[in-house]
Amino acid sequence: MKTLLLTPAEAEKAASILRSGGLVALPTETVYGLGASALEEEAVKRIFEVKGRPQDNPLIIHVAGPEALSEWCEAVPESAYVLAERFWPGPLTLVLRCRKTGRPYIPDRVTAGLDTVAVRCPDHPATLEVIRLAGVPVAAPSANLSGKPSTTTALHCLHDLEGKVEAILDGGPCRVGLESTILDLTVTPPRVLRPGGVTLEQLREILGEVELDRGLVLPGETPKAPGMKYRHYAPSAELTLVRCGDAEAFRRYAKGVPDQGTAVLCWTGEEDGFPGKQVLAYGRGDEPETLAAHVFAALRELDRPEISRILVRCPEENGVGLAVVNRLKKAAGGKILCL
Ligand code: TXA
Ligand code: MG
C-alpha cells in the first residue's frame, strides 16, 4: 500500500484501483471515506470486513453530480434537484428510492436490502476527479474502524486502515470535520436522519417543514438511519458531556473530578483553570463550525491508555452545534450533564 499524492496520474491510479474492485481511502470535505465501486459486490463486501461493520448498515454512494440521481434512483422528487443545486458538492446526503430493475443498479449489499439509497456528491476536488475518472458510483463509509471516531486526516486513515486497503489518497485535513447531513426525501415532510454540516435551519429555509428523526431526540426510539443506533465515535475513555452557561461553571465542575486519568476538552481561549488535568481545546464555543472541524481529531488525540475519563464542554444545539452534540452524545452513550 502507498500514500498517493494528488497528481493527475495518481488520481487515475486511484480510479483504476476502484474500477478493478480495490479499496481506496478518499478525502472529502466531511471525513475520509473508505471507497469501493458500488457496482463491485466483492469490493463492497470487503469494506464491511475491513471496518468490522454490521451488514445491516447501508453505505452512501458518492457521485460526481446531480445527473447521477436519475441514473441510480427512481421517483426522484423535484426537491432533490433543488437541494443538489444549492448544496452539492457539499455535506448533504439524500435518501431516495433506489432503482432495482433494468440497467445495472445499486446492489443490495450497498443498501443493506433497503428500497432506498443514500446519495451524496462530496466537495473535494481530488475525490470528485477520482469519481469522474472511475466512471462508477463510489460506495464509501467513513474510513475508520467501526465504533471509532471518523478519520479527518490521511494519517488517521493510515492508523486505522494500514495494510487493509490498496491506497490512501491524501487530500489534507477535512474542512467540515463531521459526516454529512442525511436527509430522507422519501417521507413527508422530509426528515433529517443525521445532522451535519448542512444545518436544519438551512434545509427549512428551502423546504419549509423539515423534521428531525425521533430516534435522534427521544431516548428509546430507534433511529431510521441504521448506523445511528450504534455507540460510535468513541475513544476508550469514558466521556462526560457538560452543558453549562460559562467557562467558570465548567471549571468548578472539573475541580470536583479526580485529576488522575482525567482529560478536559474545552473551548479555545478557556484552557486555563484546570490544574493537574490534561487540557485540550477543540474550537470556539461561539463558532460551532470550528468545534465540528476538530472534534474527531481531539477524541483521537485523547484516545490514550493513561486517559480514562474525558470531560467535554458542549455547545448549544443550534446550527452545526446540533451535529457536534449528536456525535459527542453518541460517543458518551447518550448522557449529557446540564449544570
Ligand atoms: O460525510 C459522510 O457522509 C461520510 C463521507 C465519507 O461521505 N460518510 C459516512 O458514511 O458518514 P457512514 O457509512 O459512516 O455513515 C452512513 C450513514 C449510516 O448511519 C447509515 O445507516 C446511513 O448513512 N444510511 C445509508 N444508507 C441509508 C438509507 N438508505 N436509509 C437510511 N440511512 C442510510
Ligand atoms: Mg461512520
mmCIF file of C-alpha atoms and ligand atoms in Angstrom:
data_model
loop_
_atom_site.group_PDB
_atom_site.id
_atom_site.type_symbol
_atom_site.label_atom_id
_atom_site.label_comp_id
_atom_site.label_asym_id
_atom_site.label_seq_id
_atom_site.Cartn_x
_atom_site.Cartn_y
_atom_site.Cartn_z
ATOM 1 C CA MET A 1 0.000 0.000 0.000
ATOM 2 C CA LYS A 2 1.178 3.549 -0.624
ATOM 3 C CA THR A 3 0.015 7.062 0.073
ATOM 4 C CA LEU A 4 -0.891 8.812 -3.160
ATOM 5 C CA LEU A 5 -0.275 12.462 -3.918
ATOM 6 C CA LEU A 6 -2.719 14.471 -5.937
ATOM 7 C CA THR A 7 -1.151 14.430 -9.395
ATOM 8 C CA PRO A 8 -3.402 13.573 -12.361
ATOM 9 C CA ALA A 9 -1.537 10.295 -12.805
ATOM 10 C CA GLU A 10 -2.270 9.334 -9.223
ATOM 11 C CA ALA A 11 -5.935 10.294 -9.499
ATOM 12 C CA GLU A 12 -6.074 7.925 -12.476
ATOM 13 C CA LYS A 13 -4.306 5.271 -10.435
ATOM 14 C CA ALA A 14 -6.875 5.593 -7.639
ATOM 15 C CA ALA A 15 -9.705 5.432 -10.196
ATOM 16 C CA SER A 16 -8.268 2.319 -11.769
ATOM 17 C CA ILE A 17 -7.938 0.619 -8.369
ATOM 18 C CA LEU A 18 -11.640 1.346 -7.787
ATOM 19 C CA ARG A 19 -12.662 0.129 -11.248
ATOM 20 C CA SER A 20 -10.795 -3.119 -10.743
ATOM 21 C CA GLY A 21 -12.501 -3.852 -7.421
ATOM 22 C CA GLY A 22 -9.939 -2.458 -4.948
ATOM 23 C CA LEU A 23 -10.374 -0.176 -1.928
ATOM 24 C CA VAL A 24 -9.107 3.399 -1.686
ATOM 25 C CA ALA A 25 -9.434 5.785 1.259
ATOM 26 C CA LEU A 26 -10.552 9.124 -0.171
ATOM 27 C CA PRO A 27 -10.610 12.640 1.270
ATOM 28 C CA THR A 28 -13.913 14.517 1.377
ATOM 29 C CA GLU A 29 -14.867 17.834 2.950
ATOM 30 C CA THR A 30 -16.593 15.976 5.816
ATOM 31 C CA VAL A 31 -14.437 12.990 6.817
ATOM 32 C CA TYR A 32 -12.307 10.496 4.872
ATOM 33 C CA GLY A 33 -14.252 7.765 3.102
ATOM 34 C CA LEU A 34 -13.333 4.103 2.587
ATOM 35 C CA GLY A 35 -14.249 3.804 -1.079
ATOM 36 C CA ALA A 36 -15.045 0.948 -3.443
ATOM 37 C CA SER A 37 -17.004 0.756 -6.666
ATOM 38 C CA ALA A 38 -20.630 0.420 -5.605
ATOM 39 C CA LEU A 39 -21.120 -1.952 -8.538
ATOM 40 C CA GLU A 40 -18.433 -4.432 -7.409
ATOM 41 C CA GLU A 41 -20.115 -6.634 -4.811
ATOM 42 C CA GLU A 42 -16.909 -8.323 -3.684
ATOM 43 C CA ALA A 43 -15.234 -4.946 -3.115
ATOM 44 C CA VAL A 44 -18.264 -3.716 -1.161
ATOM 45 C CA LYS A 45 -18.171 -6.882 0.926
ATOM 46 C CA ARG A 46 -14.542 -6.123 1.744
ATOM 47 C CA ILE A 47 -15.498 -2.637 3.021
ATOM 48 C CA PHE A 48 -17.690 -4.286 5.670
ATOM 49 C CA GLU A 49 -14.940 -6.760 6.581
ATOM 50 C CA VAL A 50 -12.181 -4.139 6.808
ATOM 51 C CA LYS A 51 -14.268 -1.840 9.024
ATOM 52 C CA GLY A 52 -15.831 -4.586 11.094
ATOM 53 C CA ARG A 53 -19.164 -3.036 10.103
ATOM 54 C CA PRO A 54 -22.510 -4.741 10.739
ATOM 55 C CA GLN A 55 -24.077 -5.977 7.473
ATOM 56 C CA ASP A 56 -27.392 -4.224 8.187
ATOM 57 C CA ASN A 57 -25.780 -0.785 7.952
ATOM 58 C CA PRO A 58 -26.104 0.554 4.377
ATOM 59 C CA LEU A 59 -23.452 2.632 2.617
ATOM 60 C CA ILE A 60 -23.685 6.063 0.995
ATOM 61 C CA ILE A 61 -22.885 6.212 -2.713
ATOM 62 C CA HIS A 62 -20.698 9.118 -3.825
ATOM 63 C CA VAL A 63 -21.399 10.608 -7.233
ATOM 64 C CA ALA A 64 -19.976 13.402 -9.391
ATOM 65 C CA GLY A 65 -23.155 15.494 -9.641
ATOM 66 C CA PRO A 66 -26.973 15.710 -9.743
ATOM 67 C CA GLU A 67 -27.195 13.883 -13.091
ATOM 68 C CA ALA A 68 -26.454 10.673 -11.150
ATOM 69 C CA LEU A 69 -29.779 10.977 -9.299
ATOM 70 C CA SER A 70 -31.847 9.816 -12.255
ATOM 71 C CA GLU A 71 -29.308 7.102 -13.034
ATOM 72 C CA TRP A 72 -29.420 5.262 -9.695
ATOM 73 C CA CYS A 73 -32.685 6.434 -8.117
ATOM 74 C CA GLU A 74 -36.339 6.446 -9.134
ATOM 75 C CA ALA A 75 -39.309 8.661 -8.332
ATOM 76 C CA VAL A 76 -36.852 11.473 -7.569
ATOM 77 C CA PRO A 77 -38.794 14.480 -6.253
ATOM 78 C CA GLU A 78 -38.088 17.951 -7.625
ATOM 79 C CA SER A 79 -36.831 18.965 -4.162
ATOM 80 C CA ALA A 80 -33.820 16.645 -4.604
ATOM 81 C CA TYR A 81 -32.666 18.660 -7.603
ATOM 82 C CA VAL A 82 -33.289 21.947 -5.819
ATOM 83 C CA LEU A 83 -31.195 20.783 -2.850
ATOM 84 C CA ALA A 84 -28.452 19.353 -5.075
ATOM 85 C CA GLU A 85 -28.284 22.633 -6.954
ATOM 86 C CA ARG A 86 -27.934 24.566 -3.691
ATOM 87 C CA PHE A 87 -25.702 22.270 -1.601
ATOM 88 C CA TRP A 88 -23.730 19.986 -3.961
ATOM 89 C CA PRO A 89 -20.917 19.389 -3.967
ATOM 90 C CA GLY A 90 -21.214 19.533 -0.204
ATOM 91 C CA PRO A 91 -22.110 17.827 3.090
ATOM 92 C CA LEU A 92 -25.682 16.767 2.258
ATOM 93 C CA THR A 93 -26.699 13.148 1.644
ATOM 94 C CA LEU A 94 -30.126 12.488 0.110
ATOM 95 C CA VAL A 95 -32.064 9.290 0.808
ATOM 96 C CA LEU A 96 -34.166 8.412 -2.253
ATOM 97 C CA ARG A 97 -35.929 5.409 -3.787
ATOM 98 C CA CYS A 98 -33.364 3.041 -5.274
ATOM 99 C CA ARG A 99 -33.934 1.730 -8.802
ATOM 100 C CA LYS A 100 -33.807 -2.081 -8.599
ATOM 101 C CA THR A 101 -34.633 -3.131 -12.171
ATOM 102 C CA GLY A 102 -33.313 -2.580 -15.678
ATOM 103 C CA ARG A 103 -29.740 -1.359 -16.293
ATOM 104 C CA PRO A 104 -27.059 -2.045 -13.657
ATOM 105 C CA TYR A 105 -28.418 -0.910 -10.307
ATOM 106 C CA ILE A 106 -27.007 -0.403 -6.831
ATOM 107 C CA PRO A 107 -26.708 -3.864 -5.271
ATOM 108 C CA ASP A 108 -28.443 -4.899 -2.042
ATOM 109 C CA ARG A 109 -25.052 -5.248 -0.408
ATOM 110 C CA VAL A 110 -24.689 -1.459 -0.581
ATOM 111 C CA THR A 111 -28.240 -0.608 0.512
ATOM 112 C CA ALA A 112 -28.452 -3.461 3.049
ATOM 113 C CA GLY A 113 -31.555 -4.619 1.205
ATOM 114 C CA LEU A 114 -33.500 -1.373 1.769
ATOM 115 C CA ASP A 115 -35.596 0.021 -1.079
ATOM 116 C CA THR A 116 -33.822 3.368 -0.652
ATOM 117 C CA VAL A 117 -30.293 4.548 -1.358
ATOM 118 C CA ALA A 118 -28.268 7.395 0.198
ATOM 119 C CA VAL A 119 -26.511 9.597 -2.366
ATOM 120 C CA ARG A 120 -24.007 12.381 -1.955
ATOM 121 C CA CYS A 121 -21.638 14.492 -4.015
ATOM 122 C CA PRO A 122 -18.530 15.249 -1.928
ATOM 123 C CA ASP A 123 -16.841 18.639 -2.085
ATOM 124 C CA HIS A 124 -13.224 17.666 -2.616
ATOM 125 C CA PRO A 125 -11.566 18.261 -5.980
ATOM 126 C CA ALA A 126 -9.343 15.165 -5.860
ATOM 127 C CA THR A 127 -12.146 12.805 -4.932
ATOM 128 C CA LEU A 128 -14.553 14.320 -7.451
ATOM 129 C CA GLU A 129 -11.893 13.784 -10.095
ATOM 130 C CA VAL A 130 -11.398 10.164 -8.998
ATOM 131 C CA ILE A 131 -15.166 9.511 -9.122
ATOM 132 C CA ARG A 132 -15.371 11.031 -12.626
ATOM 133 C CA LEU A 133 -12.374 9.036 -13.846
ATOM 134 C CA ALA A 134 -13.637 5.803 -12.295
ATOM 135 C CA GLY A 135 -16.995 6.286 -14.030
ATOM 136 C CA VAL A 136 -18.816 4.396 -11.263
ATOM 137 C CA PRO A 137 -20.677 5.443 -8.104
ATOM 138 C CA VAL A 138 -18.321 5.045 -5.148
ATOM 139 C CA ALA A 139 -19.712 3.382 -2.037
ATOM 140 C CA ALA A 140 -17.900 4.774 0.982
ATOM 141 C CA PRO A 141 -18.497 4.701 4.715
ATOM 142 C CA SER A 142 -16.286 6.832 6.934
ATOM 143 C CA ALA A 143 -12.721 5.473 6.772
ATOM 144 C CA ASN A 144 -12.437 4.399 10.419
ATOM 145 C CA LEU A 145 -12.765 1.081 12.182
ATOM 146 C CA SER A 146 -16.397 0.625 13.269
ATOM 147 C CA GLY A 147 -17.092 2.322 16.595
ATOM 148 C CA LYS A 148 -14.028 4.577 16.463
ATOM 149 C CA PRO A 149 -14.051 8.315 15.695
ATOM 150 C CA SER A 150 -14.242 9.073 11.962
ATOM 151 C CA THR A 151 -10.949 9.980 10.295
ATOM 152 C CA THR A 152 -10.270 13.575 9.260
ATOM 153 C CA THR A 153 -6.644 13.251 8.088
ATOM 154 C CA ALA A 154 -4.770 10.750 5.908
ATOM 155 C CA LEU A 155 -2.646 9.876 8.929
ATOM 156 C CA HIS A 156 -5.735 8.836 10.897
ATOM 157 C CA CYS A 157 -6.764 6.650 7.943
ATOM 158 C CA LEU A 158 -3.321 5.081 7.925
ATOM 159 C CA HIS A 159 -3.673 4.400 11.639
ATOM 160 C CA ASP A 160 -6.972 2.503 11.202
ATOM 161 C CA LEU A 161 -6.503 1.004 7.727
ATOM 162 C CA GLU A 162 -2.798 0.422 7.089
ATOM 163 C CA GLY A 163 -2.316 -2.764 5.096
ATOM 164 C CA LYS A 164 -6.088 -3.229 4.674
ATOM 165 C CA VAL A 165 -6.679 -1.024 1.620
ATOM 166 C CA GLU A 166 -4.872 -0.616 -1.703
ATOM 167 C CA ALA A 167 -4.251 3.127 -1.311
ATOM 168 C CA ILE A 168 -4.933 6.222 0.734
ATOM 169 C CA LEU A 169 -5.387 9.474 -1.169
ATOM 170 C CA ASP A 170 -4.011 12.291 0.993
ATOM 171 C CA GLY A 171 -6.179 15.379 0.486
ATOM 172 C CA GLY A 172 -5.212 17.192 3.679
ATOM 173 C CA PRO A 173 -7.409 17.678 6.764
ATOM 174 C CA CYS A 174 -11.185 17.667 6.196
ATOM 175 C CA ARG A 175 -12.780 21.125 6.211
ATOM 176 C CA VAL A 176 -16.133 20.280 7.864
ATOM 177 C CA GLY A 177 -14.822 17.524 10.130
ATOM 178 C CA LEU A 178 -18.171 15.748 10.754
ATOM 179 C CA GLU A 179 -20.099 13.399 8.475
ATOM 180 C CA SER A 180 -22.708 14.779 6.096
ATOM 181 C CA THR A 181 -26.272 15.679 6.986
ATOM 182 C CA ILE A 182 -28.561 12.820 5.910
ATOM 183 C CA LEU A 183 -31.977 13.930 4.654
ATOM 184 C CA ASP A 184 -34.698 11.389 3.884
ATOM 185 C CA LEU A 185 -36.748 12.644 0.937
ATOM 186 C CA THR A 186 -38.928 9.520 0.752
ATOM 187 C CA VAL A 187 -41.161 10.752 3.585
ATOM 188 C CA THR A 188 -43.323 13.845 4.029
ATOM 189 C CA PRO A 189 -42.198 16.150 5.474
ATOM 190 C CA PRO A 190 -38.540 15.403 4.697
ATOM 191 C CA ARG A 191 -36.668 14.105 7.712
ATOM 192 C CA VAL A 192 -33.098 14.646 8.923
ATOM 193 C CA LEU A 193 -31.707 11.228 9.893
ATOM 194 C CA ARG A 194 -28.282 12.553 10.869
ATOM 195 C CA PRO A 195 -27.391 16.214 11.498
ATOM 196 C CA GLY A 196 -24.230 17.509 9.808
ATOM 197 C CA GLY A 197 -22.597 20.411 8.006
ATOM 198 C CA VAL A 198 -25.788 21.471 6.196
ATOM 199 C CA THR A 199 -27.974 22.641 9.053
ATOM 200 C CA LEU A 200 -31.646 22.041 9.840
ATOM 201 C CA GLU A 201 -32.123 25.820 9.615
ATOM 202 C CA GLN A 202 -30.670 25.896 6.068
ATOM 203 C CA LEU A 203 -32.878 22.990 4.967
ATOM 204 C CA ARG A 204 -36.009 24.596 6.425
ATOM 205 C CA GLU A 205 -35.232 27.805 4.589
ATOM 206 C CA ILE A 206 -35.513 25.926 1.312
ATOM 207 C CA LEU A 207 -38.038 23.166 2.032
ATOM 208 C CA GLY A 208 -40.251 24.725 4.675
ATOM 209 C CA GLU A 209 -41.176 21.939 7.065
ATOM 210 C CA VAL A 210 -38.346 19.503 7.887
ATOM 211 C CA GLU A 211 -38.467 17.032 10.791
ATOM 212 C CA LEU A 212 -35.689 15.706 12.942
ATOM 213 C CA ASP A 213 -35.806 11.892 13.157
ATOM 214 C CA ARG A 214 -37.391 10.981 16.519
ATOM 215 C CA GLY A 215 -34.618 8.448 17.100
ATOM 216 C CA LEU A 216 -32.172 11.361 17.366
ATOM 217 C CA VAL A 217 -34.069 13.190 20.057
ATOM 218 C CA LEU A 218 -36.127 10.700 22.061
ATOM 219 C CA PRO A 219 -34.392 8.113 24.205
ATOM 220 C CA GLY A 220 -35.679 4.629 23.392
ATOM 221 C CA GLU A 221 -36.758 5.442 19.796
ATOM 222 C CA THR A 222 -34.850 3.541 17.092
ATOM 223 C CA PRO A 223 -33.194 5.904 14.601
ATOM 224 C CA LYS A 224 -34.186 5.392 10.961
ATOM 225 C CA ALA A 225 -30.579 5.505 9.685
ATOM 226 C CA PRO A 226 -29.369 2.067 10.764
ATOM 227 C CA GLY A 227 -25.878 3.397 11.561
ATOM 228 C CA MET A 228 -27.190 5.890 14.102
ATOM 229 C CA LYS A 229 -28.223 3.195 16.562
ATOM 230 C CA TYR A 230 -24.701 2.064 17.389
ATOM 231 C CA ARG A 231 -22.398 3.516 20.039
ATOM 232 C CA HIS A 232 -19.936 5.302 17.917
ATOM 233 C CA TYR A 233 -17.113 7.787 17.555
ATOM 234 C CA ALA A 234 -15.855 6.706 20.917
ATOM 235 C CA PRO A 235 -12.358 6.760 22.355
ATOM 236 C CA SER A 236 -11.626 4.135 25.007
ATOM 237 C CA ALA A 237 -12.051 6.641 27.845
ATOM 238 C CA GLU A 238 -15.436 7.394 29.412
ATOM 239 C CA LEU A 239 -16.855 10.697 28.182
ATOM 240 C CA THR A 240 -18.806 13.148 30.326
ATOM 241 C CA LEU A 241 -20.587 15.862 28.369
ATOM 242 C CA VAL A 242 -21.194 19.051 30.242
ATOM 243 C CA ARG A 243 -23.610 21.779 29.211
ATOM 244 C CA CYS A 244 -23.123 24.931 31.222
ATOM 245 C CA GLY A 245 -23.586 28.677 30.925
ATOM 246 C CA ASP A 246 -19.972 29.742 31.211
ATOM 247 C CA ALA A 247 -16.373 28.599 31.490
ATOM 248 C CA GLU A 248 -16.347 29.172 35.242
ATOM 249 C CA ALA A 249 -19.113 26.628 35.836
ATOM 250 C CA PHE A 250 -17.206 24.081 33.739
ATOM 251 C CA ARG A 251 -14.020 24.744 35.762
ATOM 252 C CA ARG A 252 -15.903 24.313 39.035
ATOM 253 C CA TYR A 253 -17.352 21.013 37.847
ATOM 254 C CA ALA A 254 -13.939 19.786 36.651
ATOM 255 C CA LYS A 255 -12.416 20.669 40.020
ATOM 256 C CA GLY A 256 -14.611 18.068 41.688
ATOM 257 C CA VAL A 257 -13.325 15.277 39.421
ATOM 258 C CA PRO A 258 -10.042 13.496 40.316
ATOM 259 C CA ASP A 259 -7.021 14.729 38.290
ATOM 260 C CA GLN A 260 -5.586 11.262 37.786
ATOM 261 C CA GLY A 261 -6.545 9.938 34.317
ATOM 262 C CA THR A 262 -8.817 12.915 33.543
ATOM 263 C CA ALA A 263 -8.589 14.999 30.368
ATOM 264 C CA VAL A 264 -10.567 18.165 29.712
ATOM 265 C CA LEU A 265 -11.846 19.024 26.234
ATOM 266 C CA CYS A 266 -12.657 22.714 26.429
ATOM 267 C CA TRP A 267 -13.138 25.734 24.170
ATOM 268 C CA THR A 268 -10.336 27.806 22.707
ATOM 269 C CA GLY A 269 -9.355 30.679 24.979
ATOM 270 C CA GLU A 270 -10.704 28.885 28.085
ATOM 271 C CA GLU A 271 -7.827 26.459 28.634
ATOM 272 C CA ASP A 272 -6.698 27.910 31.987
ATOM 273 C CA GLY A 273 -8.061 26.861 35.340
ATOM 274 C CA PHE A 274 -7.766 23.058 35.158
ATOM 275 C CA PRO A 275 -4.581 22.494 37.215
ATOM 276 C CA GLY A 276 -3.373 18.879 37.286
ATOM 277 C CA LYS A 277 -5.503 17.823 34.337
ATOM 278 C CA GLN A 278 -4.634 17.234 30.702
ATOM 279 C CA VAL A 279 -6.297 20.064 28.714
ATOM 280 C CA LEU A 280 -7.140 20.271 25.013
ATOM 281 C CA ALA A 281 -9.218 22.944 23.252
ATOM 282 C CA TYR A 282 -11.294 21.850 20.246
ATOM 283 C CA GLY A 283 -12.586 25.166 18.893
ATOM 284 C CA ARG A 284 -14.608 28.244 19.742
ATOM 285 C CA GLY A 285 -17.945 27.842 21.508
ATOM 286 C CA ASP A 286 -19.494 30.717 19.550
ATOM 287 C CA GLU A 287 -18.372 29.184 16.225
ATOM 288 C CA PRO A 288 -19.620 25.574 16.227
ATOM 289 C CA GLU A 289 -18.033 25.036 12.775
ATOM 290 C CA THR A 290 -14.629 25.214 14.465
ATOM 291 C CA LEU A 291 -15.713 22.632 17.060
ATOM 292 C CA ALA A 292 -17.006 20.363 14.277
ATOM 293 C CA ALA A 293 -13.735 20.648 12.388
ATOM 294 C CA HIS A 294 -11.658 19.422 15.338
ATOM 295 C CA VAL A 295 -13.862 17.203 17.497
ATOM 296 C CA PHE A 296 -12.876 13.834 15.972
ATOM 297 C CA ALA A 297 -9.170 14.697 15.846
ATOM 298 C CA ALA A 298 -9.411 15.750 19.506
ATOM 299 C CA LEU A 299 -11.148 12.496 20.525
ATOM 300 C CA ARG A 300 -8.429 10.534 18.712
ATOM 301 C CA GLU A 301 -5.692 12.578 20.356
ATOM 302 C CA LEU A 302 -7.144 11.798 23.774
ATOM 303 C CA ASP A 303 -7.528 8.095 22.984
ATOM 304 C CA ARG A 304 -4.505 7.175 25.106
ATOM 305 C CA PRO A 305 -4.091 4.465 27.729
ATOM 306 C CA GLU A 306 -3.343 6.930 30.547
ATOM 307 C CA ILE A 307 -6.626 8.780 29.954
ATOM 308 C CA SER A 308 -9.646 7.036 31.455
ATOM 309 C CA ARG A 309 -12.102 9.954 31.615
ATOM 310 C CA ILE A 310 -12.738 12.953 29.333
ATOM 311 C CA LEU A 311 -14.833 15.962 30.379
ATOM 312 C CA VAL A 312 -16.190 17.815 27.347
ATOM 313 C CA ARG A 313 -17.801 21.250 27.206
ATOM 314 C CA CYS A 314 -20.757 21.008 24.789
ATOM 315 C CA PRO A 315 -22.017 23.810 22.555
ATOM 316 C CA GLU A 316 -25.666 24.832 22.078
ATOM 317 C CA GLU A 317 -27.647 22.613 19.724
ATOM 318 C CA ASN A 318 -28.086 25.286 17.043
ATOM 319 C CA GLY A 319 -26.675 25.258 13.510
ATOM 320 C CA VAL A 320 -23.722 22.880 13.234
ATOM 321 C CA GLY A 321 -23.746 22.668 17.053
ATOM 322 C CA LEU A 322 -26.618 20.165 16.697
ATOM 323 C CA ALA A 323 -24.293 17.800 14.812
ATOM 324 C CA VAL A 324 -21.391 18.325 17.217
ATOM 325 C CA VAL A 325 -23.572 17.457 20.215
ATOM 326 C CA ASN A 326 -25.117 14.492 18.346
ATOM 327 C CA ARG A 327 -21.665 12.941 17.774
ATOM 328 C CA LEU A 328 -20.472 13.685 21.295
ATOM 329 C CA LYS A 329 -23.640 12.148 22.746
ATOM 330 C CA LYS A 330 -23.099 9.002 20.727
ATOM 331 C CA ALA A 331 -19.527 8.811 21.971
ATOM 332 C CA ALA A 332 -20.763 9.292 25.542
ATOM 333 C CA GLY A 333 -23.516 6.686 25.306
ATOM 334 C CA GLY A 334 -26.292 9.311 25.242
ATOM 335 C CA LYS A 335 -25.828 11.121 28.559
ATOM 336 C CA ILE A 336 -25.407 14.867 28.923
ATOM 337 C CA LEU A 337 -24.956 16.719 32.184
ATOM 338 C CA CYS A 338 -26.669 20.112 32.440
ATOM 339 C CA LEU A 339 -25.207 22.380 35.126
HETATM 340 O O1 TXA B 1 -19.893 12.574 5.228
HETATM 341 C C1 TXA B 1 -20.256 11.402 5.078
HETATM 342 O O2 TXA B 1 -21.446 11.104 4.911
HETATM 343 C C2 TXA B 1 -19.159 10.341 5.083
HETATM 344 C C3 TXA B 1 -18.247 10.586 3.886
HETATM 345 C C4 TXA B 1 -17.219 9.505 3.721
HETATM 346 O O3 TXA B 1 -19.021 10.730 2.736
HETATM 347 N N1 TXA B 1 -19.731 9.022 5.042
HETATM 348 C C5 TXA B 1 -20.327 8.437 6.099
HETATM 349 O O4 TXA B 1 -20.709 7.134 5.891
HETATM 350 O O5 TXA B 1 -20.512 9.006 7.150
HETATM 351 P P1 TXA B 1 -21.100 6.140 7.080
HETATM 352 O O6 TXA B 1 -21.245 4.831 6.413
HETATM 353 O O7 TXA B 1 -20.112 6.244 8.182
HETATM 354 O O8 TXA B 1 -22.498 6.637 7.536
HETATM 355 C C6 TXA B 1 -23.595 6.463 6.669
HETATM 356 C C7 TXA B 1 -24.875 6.556 7.436
HETATM 357 C C8 TXA B 1 -25.136 5.360 8.321
HETATM 358 O O9 TXA B 1 -25.693 5.805 9.543
HETATM 359 C C9 TXA B 1 -26.174 4.576 7.530
HETATM 360 O O10 TXA B 1 -27.006 3.804 8.344
HETATM 361 C C10 TXA B 1 -26.932 5.685 6.827
HETATM 362 O O11 TXA B 1 -25.931 6.603 6.476
HETATM 363 N N2 TXA B 1 -27.605 5.254 5.586
HETATM 364 C C11 TXA B 1 -27.049 4.804 4.442
HETATM 365 N N3 TXA B 1 -27.982 4.481 3.542
HETATM 366 C C12 TXA B 1 -29.186 4.729 4.114
HETATM 367 C C13 TXA B 1 -30.536 4.595 3.706
HETATM 368 N N4 TXA B 1 -30.859 4.115 2.503
HETATM 369 N N5 TXA B 1 -31.515 4.949 4.568
HETATM 370 C C14 TXA B 1 -31.200 5.435 5.794
HETATM 371 N N6 TXA B 1 -29.930 5.593 6.248
HETATM 372 C C15 TXA B 1 -28.934 5.244 5.429
HETATM 373 MG MG MG B 2 -19.246 6.221 10.020
#
